[in-house]
Coordinates of C-alpha atoms in Angstrom, one line a residue:
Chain L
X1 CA 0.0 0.0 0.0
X2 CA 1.3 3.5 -0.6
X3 CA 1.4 5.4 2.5
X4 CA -0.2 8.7 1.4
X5 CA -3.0 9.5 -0.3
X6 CA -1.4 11.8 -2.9
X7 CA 1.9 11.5 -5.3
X8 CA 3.9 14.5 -4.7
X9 CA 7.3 13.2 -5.6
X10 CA 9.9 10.5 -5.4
X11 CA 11.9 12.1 -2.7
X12 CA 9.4 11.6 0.3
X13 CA 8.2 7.8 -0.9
X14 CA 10.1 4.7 0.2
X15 CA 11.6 1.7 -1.9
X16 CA 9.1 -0.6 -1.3
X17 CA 6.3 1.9 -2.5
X18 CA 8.4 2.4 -5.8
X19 CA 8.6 -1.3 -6.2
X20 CA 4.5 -1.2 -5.5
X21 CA 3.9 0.9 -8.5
X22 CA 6.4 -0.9 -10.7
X23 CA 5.0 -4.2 -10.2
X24 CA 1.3 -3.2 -10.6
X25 CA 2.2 -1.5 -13.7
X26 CA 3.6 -4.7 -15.1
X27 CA 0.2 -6.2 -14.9
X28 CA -1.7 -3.0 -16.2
X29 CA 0.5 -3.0 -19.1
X30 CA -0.7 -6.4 -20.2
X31 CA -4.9 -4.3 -20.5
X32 CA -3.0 -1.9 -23.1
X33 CA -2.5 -4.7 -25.7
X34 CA -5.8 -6.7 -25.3
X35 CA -8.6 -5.8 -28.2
X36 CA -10.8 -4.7 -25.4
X37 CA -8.7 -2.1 -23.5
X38 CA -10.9 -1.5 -20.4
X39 CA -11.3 -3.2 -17.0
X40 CA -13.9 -2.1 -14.7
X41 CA -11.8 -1.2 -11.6
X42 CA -12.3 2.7 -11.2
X43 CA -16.1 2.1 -12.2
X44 CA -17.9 5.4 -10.0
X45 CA -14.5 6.9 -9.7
X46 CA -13.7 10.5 -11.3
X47 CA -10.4 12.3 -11.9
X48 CA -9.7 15.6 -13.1
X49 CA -6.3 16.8 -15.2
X50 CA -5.6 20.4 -14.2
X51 CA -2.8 21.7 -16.5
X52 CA -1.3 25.0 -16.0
X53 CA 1.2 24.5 -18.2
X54 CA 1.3 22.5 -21.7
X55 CA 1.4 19.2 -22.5
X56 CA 0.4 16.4 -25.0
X57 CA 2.1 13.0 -23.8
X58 CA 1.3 13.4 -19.8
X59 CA -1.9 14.3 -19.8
X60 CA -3.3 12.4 -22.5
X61 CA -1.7 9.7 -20.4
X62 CA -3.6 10.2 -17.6
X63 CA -6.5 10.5 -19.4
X64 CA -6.3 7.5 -21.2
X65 CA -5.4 5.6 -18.1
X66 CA -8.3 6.6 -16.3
X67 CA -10.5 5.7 -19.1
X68 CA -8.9 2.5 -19.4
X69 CA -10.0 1.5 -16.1
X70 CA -12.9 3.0 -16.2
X71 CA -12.7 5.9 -14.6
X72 CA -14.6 8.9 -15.3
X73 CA -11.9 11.8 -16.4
X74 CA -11.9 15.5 -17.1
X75 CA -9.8 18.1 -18.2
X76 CA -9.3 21.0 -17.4
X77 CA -7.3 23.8 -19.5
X78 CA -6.4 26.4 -18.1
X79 CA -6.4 29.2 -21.4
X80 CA -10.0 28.2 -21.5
X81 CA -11.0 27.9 -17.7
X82 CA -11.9 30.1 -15.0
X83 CA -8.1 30.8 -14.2
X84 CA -8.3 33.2 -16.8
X85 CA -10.5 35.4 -14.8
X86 CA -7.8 35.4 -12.0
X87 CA -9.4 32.2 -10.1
X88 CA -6.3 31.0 -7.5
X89 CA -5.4 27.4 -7.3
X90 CA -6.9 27.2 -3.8
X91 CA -10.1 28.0 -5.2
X92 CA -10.4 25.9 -8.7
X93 CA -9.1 23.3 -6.6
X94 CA -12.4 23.6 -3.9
X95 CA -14.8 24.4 -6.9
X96 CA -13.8 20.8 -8.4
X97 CA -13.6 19.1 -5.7
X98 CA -17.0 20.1 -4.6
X99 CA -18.2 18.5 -7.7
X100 CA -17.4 15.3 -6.2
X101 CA -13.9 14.5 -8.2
X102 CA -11.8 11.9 -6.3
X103 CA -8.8 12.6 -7.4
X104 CA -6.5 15.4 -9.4
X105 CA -3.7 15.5 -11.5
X106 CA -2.1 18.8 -11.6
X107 CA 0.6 20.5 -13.6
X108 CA 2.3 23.6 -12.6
X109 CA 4.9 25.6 -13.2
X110 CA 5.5 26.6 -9.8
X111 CA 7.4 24.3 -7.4
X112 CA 5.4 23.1 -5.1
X113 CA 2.1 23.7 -6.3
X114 CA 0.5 20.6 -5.8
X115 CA 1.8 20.2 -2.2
X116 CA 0.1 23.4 -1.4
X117 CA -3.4 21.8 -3.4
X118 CA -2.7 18.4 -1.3
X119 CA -3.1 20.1 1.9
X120 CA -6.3 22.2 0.6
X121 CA -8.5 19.1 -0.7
X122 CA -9.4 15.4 0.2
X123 CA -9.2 14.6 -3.1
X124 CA -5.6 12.4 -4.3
X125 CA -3.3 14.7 -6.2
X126 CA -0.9 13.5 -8.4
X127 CA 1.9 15.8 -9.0
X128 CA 2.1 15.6 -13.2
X129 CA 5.8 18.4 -13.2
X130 CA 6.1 21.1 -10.9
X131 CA 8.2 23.8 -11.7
X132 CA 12.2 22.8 -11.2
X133 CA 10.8 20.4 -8.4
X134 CA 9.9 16.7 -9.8
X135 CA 8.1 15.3 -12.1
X136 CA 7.5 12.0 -10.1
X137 CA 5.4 9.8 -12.9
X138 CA 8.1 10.4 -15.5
X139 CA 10.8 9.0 -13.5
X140 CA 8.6 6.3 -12.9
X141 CA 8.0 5.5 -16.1
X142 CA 11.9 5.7 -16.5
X143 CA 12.5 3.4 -13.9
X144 CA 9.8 0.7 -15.6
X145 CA 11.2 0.9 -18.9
X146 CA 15.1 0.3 -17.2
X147 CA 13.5 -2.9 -15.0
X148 CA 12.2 -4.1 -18.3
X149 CA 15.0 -3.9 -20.3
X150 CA 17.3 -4.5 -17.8
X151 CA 16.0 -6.8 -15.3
X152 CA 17.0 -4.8 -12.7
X153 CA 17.9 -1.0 -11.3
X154 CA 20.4 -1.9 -8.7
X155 CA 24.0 -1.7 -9.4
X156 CA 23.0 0.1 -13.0
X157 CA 25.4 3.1 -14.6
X158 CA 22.6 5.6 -15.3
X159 CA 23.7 8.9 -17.1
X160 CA 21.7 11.9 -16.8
X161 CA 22.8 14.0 -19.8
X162 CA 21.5 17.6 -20.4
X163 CA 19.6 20.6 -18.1
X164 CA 19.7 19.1 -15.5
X165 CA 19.1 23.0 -13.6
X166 CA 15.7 22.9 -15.0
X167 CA 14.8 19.6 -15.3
X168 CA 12.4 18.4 -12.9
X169 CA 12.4 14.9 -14.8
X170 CA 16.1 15.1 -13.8
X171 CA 15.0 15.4 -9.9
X172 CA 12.7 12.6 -9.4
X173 CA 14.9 10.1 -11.8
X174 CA 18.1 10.5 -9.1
X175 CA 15.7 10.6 -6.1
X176 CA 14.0 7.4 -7.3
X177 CA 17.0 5.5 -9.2
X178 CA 19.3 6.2 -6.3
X179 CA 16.6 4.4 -4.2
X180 CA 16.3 1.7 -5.9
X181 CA 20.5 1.2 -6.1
X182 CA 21.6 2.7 -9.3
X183 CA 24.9 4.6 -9.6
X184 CA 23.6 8.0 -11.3
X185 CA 26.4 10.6 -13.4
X186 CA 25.2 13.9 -14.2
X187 CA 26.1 16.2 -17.4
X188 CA 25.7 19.0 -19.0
X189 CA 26.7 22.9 -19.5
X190 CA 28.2 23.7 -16.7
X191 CA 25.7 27.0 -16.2
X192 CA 23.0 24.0 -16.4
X193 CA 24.6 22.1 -13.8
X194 CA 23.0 23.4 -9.7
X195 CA 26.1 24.1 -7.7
X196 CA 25.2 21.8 -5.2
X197 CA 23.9 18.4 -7.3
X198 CA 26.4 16.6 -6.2
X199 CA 24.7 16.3 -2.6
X200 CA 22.2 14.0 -4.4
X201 CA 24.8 11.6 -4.5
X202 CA 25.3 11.8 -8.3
X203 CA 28.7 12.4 -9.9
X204 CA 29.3 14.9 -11.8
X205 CA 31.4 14.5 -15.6
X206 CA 32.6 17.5 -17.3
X207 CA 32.2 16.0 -20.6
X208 CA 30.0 13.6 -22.1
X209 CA 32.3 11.3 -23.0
X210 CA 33.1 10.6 -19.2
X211 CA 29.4 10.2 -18.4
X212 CA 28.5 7.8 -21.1
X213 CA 32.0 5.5 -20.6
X214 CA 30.5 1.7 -19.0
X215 CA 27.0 3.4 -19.1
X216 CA 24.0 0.5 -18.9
X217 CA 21.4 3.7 -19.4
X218 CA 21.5 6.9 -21.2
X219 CA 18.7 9.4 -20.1
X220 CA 18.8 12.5 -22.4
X221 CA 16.8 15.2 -21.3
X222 CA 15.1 17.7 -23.6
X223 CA 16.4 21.3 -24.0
X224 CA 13.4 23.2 -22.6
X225 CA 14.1 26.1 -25.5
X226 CA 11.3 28.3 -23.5
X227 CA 13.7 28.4 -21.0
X228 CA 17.2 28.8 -22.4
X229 CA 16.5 32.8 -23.0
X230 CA 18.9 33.7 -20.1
X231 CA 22.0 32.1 -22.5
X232 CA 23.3 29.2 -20.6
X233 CA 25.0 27.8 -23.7
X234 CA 26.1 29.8 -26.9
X235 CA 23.7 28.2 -29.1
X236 CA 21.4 25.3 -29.6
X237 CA 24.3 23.9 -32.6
X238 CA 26.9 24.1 -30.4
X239 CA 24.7 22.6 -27.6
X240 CA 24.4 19.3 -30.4
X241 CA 28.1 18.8 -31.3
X242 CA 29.3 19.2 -27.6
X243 CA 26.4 17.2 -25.6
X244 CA 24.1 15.9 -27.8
X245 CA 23.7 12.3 -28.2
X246 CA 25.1 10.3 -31.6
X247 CA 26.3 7.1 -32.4
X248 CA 30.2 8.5 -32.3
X249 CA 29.0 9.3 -28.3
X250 CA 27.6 6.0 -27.6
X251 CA 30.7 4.2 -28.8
X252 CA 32.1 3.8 -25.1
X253 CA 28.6 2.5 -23.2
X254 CA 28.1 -0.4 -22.7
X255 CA 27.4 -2.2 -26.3
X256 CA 23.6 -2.9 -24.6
X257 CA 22.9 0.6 -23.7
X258 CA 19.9 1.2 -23.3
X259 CA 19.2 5.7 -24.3
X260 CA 15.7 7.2 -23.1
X261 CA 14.3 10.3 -23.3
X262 CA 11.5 12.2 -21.9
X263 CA 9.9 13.7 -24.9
X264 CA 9.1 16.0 -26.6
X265 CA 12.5 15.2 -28.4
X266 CA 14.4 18.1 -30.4
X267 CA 15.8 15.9 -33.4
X268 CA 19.3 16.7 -34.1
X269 CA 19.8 19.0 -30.8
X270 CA 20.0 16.5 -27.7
X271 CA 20.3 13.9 -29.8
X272 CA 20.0 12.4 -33.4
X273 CA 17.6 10.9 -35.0
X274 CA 19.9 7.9 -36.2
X275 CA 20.2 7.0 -32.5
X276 CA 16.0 8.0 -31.9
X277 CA 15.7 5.4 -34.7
X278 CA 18.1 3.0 -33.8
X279 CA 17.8 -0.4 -31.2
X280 CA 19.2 0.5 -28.3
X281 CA 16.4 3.6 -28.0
X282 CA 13.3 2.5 -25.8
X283 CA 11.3 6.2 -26.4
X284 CA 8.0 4.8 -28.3
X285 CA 7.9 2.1 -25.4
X286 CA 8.4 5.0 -22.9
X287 CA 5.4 6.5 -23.9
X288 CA 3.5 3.1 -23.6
X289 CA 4.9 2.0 -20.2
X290 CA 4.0 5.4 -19.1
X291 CA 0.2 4.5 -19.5
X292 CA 0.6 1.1 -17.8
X293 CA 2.5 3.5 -14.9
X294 CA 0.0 5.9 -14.7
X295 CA -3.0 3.2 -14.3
X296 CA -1.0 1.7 -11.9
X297 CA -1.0 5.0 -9.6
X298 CA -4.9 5.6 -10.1
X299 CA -5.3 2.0 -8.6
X300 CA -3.3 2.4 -5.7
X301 CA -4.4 5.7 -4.9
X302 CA -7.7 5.4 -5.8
X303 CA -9.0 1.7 -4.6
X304 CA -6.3 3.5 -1.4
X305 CA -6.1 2.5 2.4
X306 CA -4.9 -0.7 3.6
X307 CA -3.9 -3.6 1.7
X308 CA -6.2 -6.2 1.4
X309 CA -6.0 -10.1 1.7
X310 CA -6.5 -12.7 -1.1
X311 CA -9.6 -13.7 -2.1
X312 CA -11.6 -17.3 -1.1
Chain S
X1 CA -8.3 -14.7 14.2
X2 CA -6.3 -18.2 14.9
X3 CA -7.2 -21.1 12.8
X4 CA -7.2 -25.1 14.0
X5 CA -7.5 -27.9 11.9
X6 CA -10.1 -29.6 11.8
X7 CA -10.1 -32.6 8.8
X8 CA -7.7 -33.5 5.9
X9 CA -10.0 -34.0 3.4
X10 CA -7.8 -35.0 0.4
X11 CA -4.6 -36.4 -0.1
X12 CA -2.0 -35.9 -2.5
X13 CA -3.2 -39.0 -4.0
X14 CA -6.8 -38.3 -3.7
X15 CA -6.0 -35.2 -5.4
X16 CA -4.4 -36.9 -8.7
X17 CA -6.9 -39.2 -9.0
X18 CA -9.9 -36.1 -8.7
X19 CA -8.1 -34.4 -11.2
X20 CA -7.9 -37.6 -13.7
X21 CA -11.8 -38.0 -13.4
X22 CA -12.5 -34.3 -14.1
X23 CA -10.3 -34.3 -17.3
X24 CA -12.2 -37.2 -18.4
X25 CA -15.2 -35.8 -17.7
X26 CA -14.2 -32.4 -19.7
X27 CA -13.1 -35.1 -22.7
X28 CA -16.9 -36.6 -22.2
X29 CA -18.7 -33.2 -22.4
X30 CA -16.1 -31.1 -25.1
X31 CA -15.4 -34.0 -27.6
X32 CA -14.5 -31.4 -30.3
X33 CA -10.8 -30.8 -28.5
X34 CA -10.2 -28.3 -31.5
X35 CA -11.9 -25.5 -29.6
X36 CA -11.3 -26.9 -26.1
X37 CA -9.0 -24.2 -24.1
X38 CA -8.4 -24.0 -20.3
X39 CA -8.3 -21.2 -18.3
X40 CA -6.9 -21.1 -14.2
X41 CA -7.8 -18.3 -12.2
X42 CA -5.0 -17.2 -9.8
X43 CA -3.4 -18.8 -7.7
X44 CA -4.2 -21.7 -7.1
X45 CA -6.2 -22.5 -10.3
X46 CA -3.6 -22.1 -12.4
X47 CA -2.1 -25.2 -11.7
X48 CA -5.0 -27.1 -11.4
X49 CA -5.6 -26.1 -14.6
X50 CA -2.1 -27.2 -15.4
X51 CA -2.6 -30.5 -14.2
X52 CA -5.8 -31.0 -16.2
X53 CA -3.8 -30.1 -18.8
X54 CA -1.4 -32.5 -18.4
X55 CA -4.1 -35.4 -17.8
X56 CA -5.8 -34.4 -21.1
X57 CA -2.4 -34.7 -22.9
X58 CA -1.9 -38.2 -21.2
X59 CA -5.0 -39.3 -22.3
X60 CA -5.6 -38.0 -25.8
X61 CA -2.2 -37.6 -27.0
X62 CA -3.0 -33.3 -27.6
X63 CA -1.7 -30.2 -25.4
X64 CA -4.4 -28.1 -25.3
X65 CA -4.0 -24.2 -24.4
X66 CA -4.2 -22.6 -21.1
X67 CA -4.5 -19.4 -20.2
X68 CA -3.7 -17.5 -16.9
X69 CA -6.4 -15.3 -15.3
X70 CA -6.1 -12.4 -12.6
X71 CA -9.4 -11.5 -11.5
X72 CA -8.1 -8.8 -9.1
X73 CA -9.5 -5.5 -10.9
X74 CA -12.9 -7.2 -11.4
X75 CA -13.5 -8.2 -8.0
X76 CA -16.6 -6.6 -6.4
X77 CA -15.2 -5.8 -2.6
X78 CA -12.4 -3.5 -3.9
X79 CA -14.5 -0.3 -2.7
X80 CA -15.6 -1.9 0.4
X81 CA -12.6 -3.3 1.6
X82 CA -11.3 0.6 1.1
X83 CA -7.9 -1.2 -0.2
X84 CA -5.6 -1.8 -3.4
X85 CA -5.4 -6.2 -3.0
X86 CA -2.2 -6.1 -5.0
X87 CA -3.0 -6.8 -9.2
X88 CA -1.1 -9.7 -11.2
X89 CA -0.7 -10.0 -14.6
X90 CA -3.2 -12.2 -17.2
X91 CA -1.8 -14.2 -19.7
X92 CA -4.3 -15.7 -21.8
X93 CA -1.9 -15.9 -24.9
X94 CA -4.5 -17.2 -27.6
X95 CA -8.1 -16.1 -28.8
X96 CA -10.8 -17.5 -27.0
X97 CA -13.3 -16.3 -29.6
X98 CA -15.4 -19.0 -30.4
X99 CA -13.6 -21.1 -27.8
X100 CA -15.4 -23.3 -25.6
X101 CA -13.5 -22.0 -22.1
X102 CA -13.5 -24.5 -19.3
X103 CA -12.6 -21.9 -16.3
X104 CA -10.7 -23.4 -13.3
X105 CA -10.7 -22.9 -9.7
X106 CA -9.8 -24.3 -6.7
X107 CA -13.3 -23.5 -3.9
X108 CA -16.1 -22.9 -4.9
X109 CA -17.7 -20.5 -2.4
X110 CA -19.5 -17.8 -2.8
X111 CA -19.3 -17.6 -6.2
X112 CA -18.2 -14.2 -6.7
X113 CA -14.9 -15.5 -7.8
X114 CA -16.6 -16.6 -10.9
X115 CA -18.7 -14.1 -11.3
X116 CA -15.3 -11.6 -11.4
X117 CA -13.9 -14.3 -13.6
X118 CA -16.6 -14.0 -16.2
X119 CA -16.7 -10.7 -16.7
X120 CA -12.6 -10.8 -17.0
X121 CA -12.7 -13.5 -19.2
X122 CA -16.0 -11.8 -21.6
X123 CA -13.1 -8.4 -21.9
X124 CA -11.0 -10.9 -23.7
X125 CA -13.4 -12.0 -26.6
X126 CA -16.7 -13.9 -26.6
X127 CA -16.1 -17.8 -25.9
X128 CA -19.0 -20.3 -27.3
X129 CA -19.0 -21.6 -24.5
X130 CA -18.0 -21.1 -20.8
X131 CA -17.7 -23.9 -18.0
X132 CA -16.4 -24.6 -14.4
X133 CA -14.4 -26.6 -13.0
X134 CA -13.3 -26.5 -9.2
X135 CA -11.5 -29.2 -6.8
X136 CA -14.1 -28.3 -4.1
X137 CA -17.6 -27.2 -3.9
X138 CA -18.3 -25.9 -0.4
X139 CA -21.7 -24.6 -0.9
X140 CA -22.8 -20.9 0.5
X141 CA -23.5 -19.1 -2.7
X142 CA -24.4 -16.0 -2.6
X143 CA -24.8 -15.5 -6.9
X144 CA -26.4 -17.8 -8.8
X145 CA -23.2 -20.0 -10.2
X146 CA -23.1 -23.4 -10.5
X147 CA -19.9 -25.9 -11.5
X148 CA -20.0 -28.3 -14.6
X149 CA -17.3 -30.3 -12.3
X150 CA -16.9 -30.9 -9.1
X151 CA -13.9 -32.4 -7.3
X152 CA -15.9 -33.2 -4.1
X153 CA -18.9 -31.6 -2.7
X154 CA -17.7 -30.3 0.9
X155 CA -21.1 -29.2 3.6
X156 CA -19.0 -26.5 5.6
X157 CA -20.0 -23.6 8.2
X158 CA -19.0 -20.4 7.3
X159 CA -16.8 -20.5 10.1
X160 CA -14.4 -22.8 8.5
X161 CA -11.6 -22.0 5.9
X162 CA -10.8 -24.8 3.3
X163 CA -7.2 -24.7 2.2
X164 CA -6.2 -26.2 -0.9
X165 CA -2.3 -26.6 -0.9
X166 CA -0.4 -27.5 -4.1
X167 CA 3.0 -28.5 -4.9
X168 CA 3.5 -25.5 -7.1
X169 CA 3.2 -23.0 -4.4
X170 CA 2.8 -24.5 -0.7
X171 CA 5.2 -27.5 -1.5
X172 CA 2.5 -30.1 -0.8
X173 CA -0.3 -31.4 -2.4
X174 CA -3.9 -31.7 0.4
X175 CA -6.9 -30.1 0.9
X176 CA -7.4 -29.2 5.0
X177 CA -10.4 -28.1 7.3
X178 CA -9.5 -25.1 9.3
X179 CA -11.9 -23.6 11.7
X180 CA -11.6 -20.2 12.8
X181 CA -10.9 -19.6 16.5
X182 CA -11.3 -15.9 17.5
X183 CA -8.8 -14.2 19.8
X184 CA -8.9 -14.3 23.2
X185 CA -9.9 -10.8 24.5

């Protein structure tokens, strides 16, 4: 059983929790290839995906996952919502959950945001990327995709490649992989590197090369171009030569690395389309496992509380 | 809530020879083995199931399929028990459209197993056919379900507990009366 009622990040949640979600996922990922993709689990259930900042993959995840199991979901934009006329979070998140909703996923681009709407409302929350904080269903997801592939987490060379300053996906994958075992190294331009990372417990390499020798994993991480204005690297070409990922790069992982990515991917800046393309890339499958993730959380947070005995 | 034993009500051996007479009795009723697939509900179905399997194969000479079912997201206490029961994977590699689908179980009890089982099994495709098969039948129903095979027909209370064990997953093979004791205060 998780031991909260919300998912706020993968700092504050124990092993055994991750290892919960993980192995739940495994059997909700077997509903996304039947012909009839829905189970009646969530029947009566409702869930409601506030986004206050854009997105196509994560929220169409939720959505999809909730529908999968039958839950009832809405969304709610906020370019087309109340927010517009200055509503505050505190307040759309009353409004909704006086309409009975049992549960809400929330993007926003401040830090902390859905800590503060946890603390308002009954309802779950699910933190769906917060700011700089974490982004605790994307690591998730990570994490799946590396058991799959892998067969394990512990003992794994993960490389973190990229802005990590702004990356919230960065956060929650070194809160969660070092968790579960994994040895994590960290790179990037050195203006997109916090001063103080290496308090995770990550390494940190001053050039790629370093990070991807004897890697198992590669995560790239996207260049968030609408937040690059401040100039932390010259420019988005020499960004690809130096950092991003190519088949000359990958040359001293291990030969069964396995290179995933977050999405939205910028082809030919982070990394090249050959590699995208190629084997050792798990990306499509990402976006798949993340579904399978996703239901997984809904379950445990909505069917909640204590967990139950066998059946006879 | 302690529990005492009560009765062994089947031995390994008992339980072989069960088994062989409800594989032959699936051959009697589903002589068209074409469209003959098993399917164990977890846990301890599954290798019942397997062991019917292997009877069949003994006695006509074909390995039919078998299919793995986890009836965990379909059952109907999940919102009253207020609790996630933790979710196993199916694995019903083949179609069972147009299959005739002999479901197997280990108790018989309420029936609400089966009636979960059903509806997981109907999300899958539409069988021609649908059967049951348990080890025991301890009465109590609460649905109206009935088995096409019965290992043995058990009267209990509904203050006993029947425990199948199996090889597979408790290391031995016997059926056991428990009765439940409650705590001292």
């Amino acid at each position: 059983m998780l031991s909260s009622k919300d998912l706020l990040g993968l700092k504050d949640i124990s092993k055994e929790e991750i290892e919960l979600i993980l192995s739940t996922a495994e059997a909700m990922k077997e509903i996304l290839f039947r012909d009839i993709k829905k189970v009646p689990t969530l029947r009566g259930k409702s869930m409601v995906c506030l986004f206050y900042e854009p997105s196509t993959r994560t929220r169409t995840s939720f959505e999809l996952a909730g529908k999968y199991m039958s839950a009832d979901t809405v969304n709610i934009s906020t370019s087309t919502s109340s927010v517009v006329k200055g509503e505050t979070l505190r307040d759309t998140g009353r409004t909704i959950e006086a309409m009975g909703i049992d549960l809400v996923v929330i993007r926003h681009s401040c830090s902390g945001a859905p800590h503060m709407l946890a603390e308002e409302i009954s309802a779950s929350v699910i933190n769906a990327g917060d700011g700089m904080h974490e982004h605790p269903t994307q690591a998730l997801l990570d994490m799946f995709t590396i058991k799959e592939k892998k067969g394990r987490i512990e003992g794994l060379e993960v490389a973190i490649i990229g802005d990590i300053l702004h990356s919230r996906v960065a956060r929650s994958n070194i809160w969660g992989l070092k968790k579960m075992g994994a040895n994590i190294r960290v790179c990037g331009p050195m203006p997109l590197i916090p001063p103080n990372i290496s308090d995770l417990g990550v390494r940190v390499c001053s050039s790629v090369e370093e990070a991807v020798e004897g890697a198992d994993v590669i995560n790239v991480l996207r260049i968030q171009r609408e937040r690059q204005d401040k100039g932390f690297f010259p420019s988005l070409r020499e960004y690809a030569k130096i950092y991003g990922i190519d088949r000359e790069k990958l040359k001293g992982a291990k030969e069964d690395v396995l290179v995933i990515h977050p999405g939205p991917v910028n082809r030919g800046v982070e990394i090249t389309s050959e590699v995208i393309e190629s084997s050792c890339a798990a990306i499509e499958e990402q976006v798949t496992n993340g579904v399978a993730v996703r239901m997984a959380l809904l379950y445990l947070l909505l069917q909640g509380g204590a967990k139950g005995e066998g059946a006879n | 809530m302690a529990l005492k034993e009560k009765a062994r009500i089947m031995t390994a051996e008992k339980m072989a020879r069960t088994l062989r007479r409800i594989a032959h009795e699936i051959l009697e009723k589903n002589p068209d083995m074409e469209n003959l697939v098993l399917v164990g509900i977890k846990r301890r179905g599954v290798p019942m199931a397997e062991r019917l399997r292997e009877h069949i194969e003994l006695i006509e000479g074909v390995k039919i399929p078998l299919g793995i079912l986890d009836i965990t997201m379909y059952r109907d206490d999940l919102e009253a028990k207020n609790c996630s029961p933790e979710v196993n994977k199916s694995e019903i590699n083949f179609s069972i459209e147009g299959k005739r689908v002999v479901l197997v179980d280990d108790v018989l009890y309420t029936g609400r197993t089966v009636r979960a089982a059903l509806d997981a099994l109907m999300d899958f495709g539409r069988p021609s056919a649908v059967q049951l098969a348990v080890l025991i039948d301890r009465g109590h129903r609460e649905i109206p379900i009935r088995a096409d095979y019965v290992g043995k027909n058990v009267p209990t209370s509904r203050n006993e507990v029947i425990s199948v064990k199996v090889k597979e997953i408790d290391g031995v093979d016997e059926v056991l009366i428990h009765e439940k004791i409650p705590d001292e205060p």
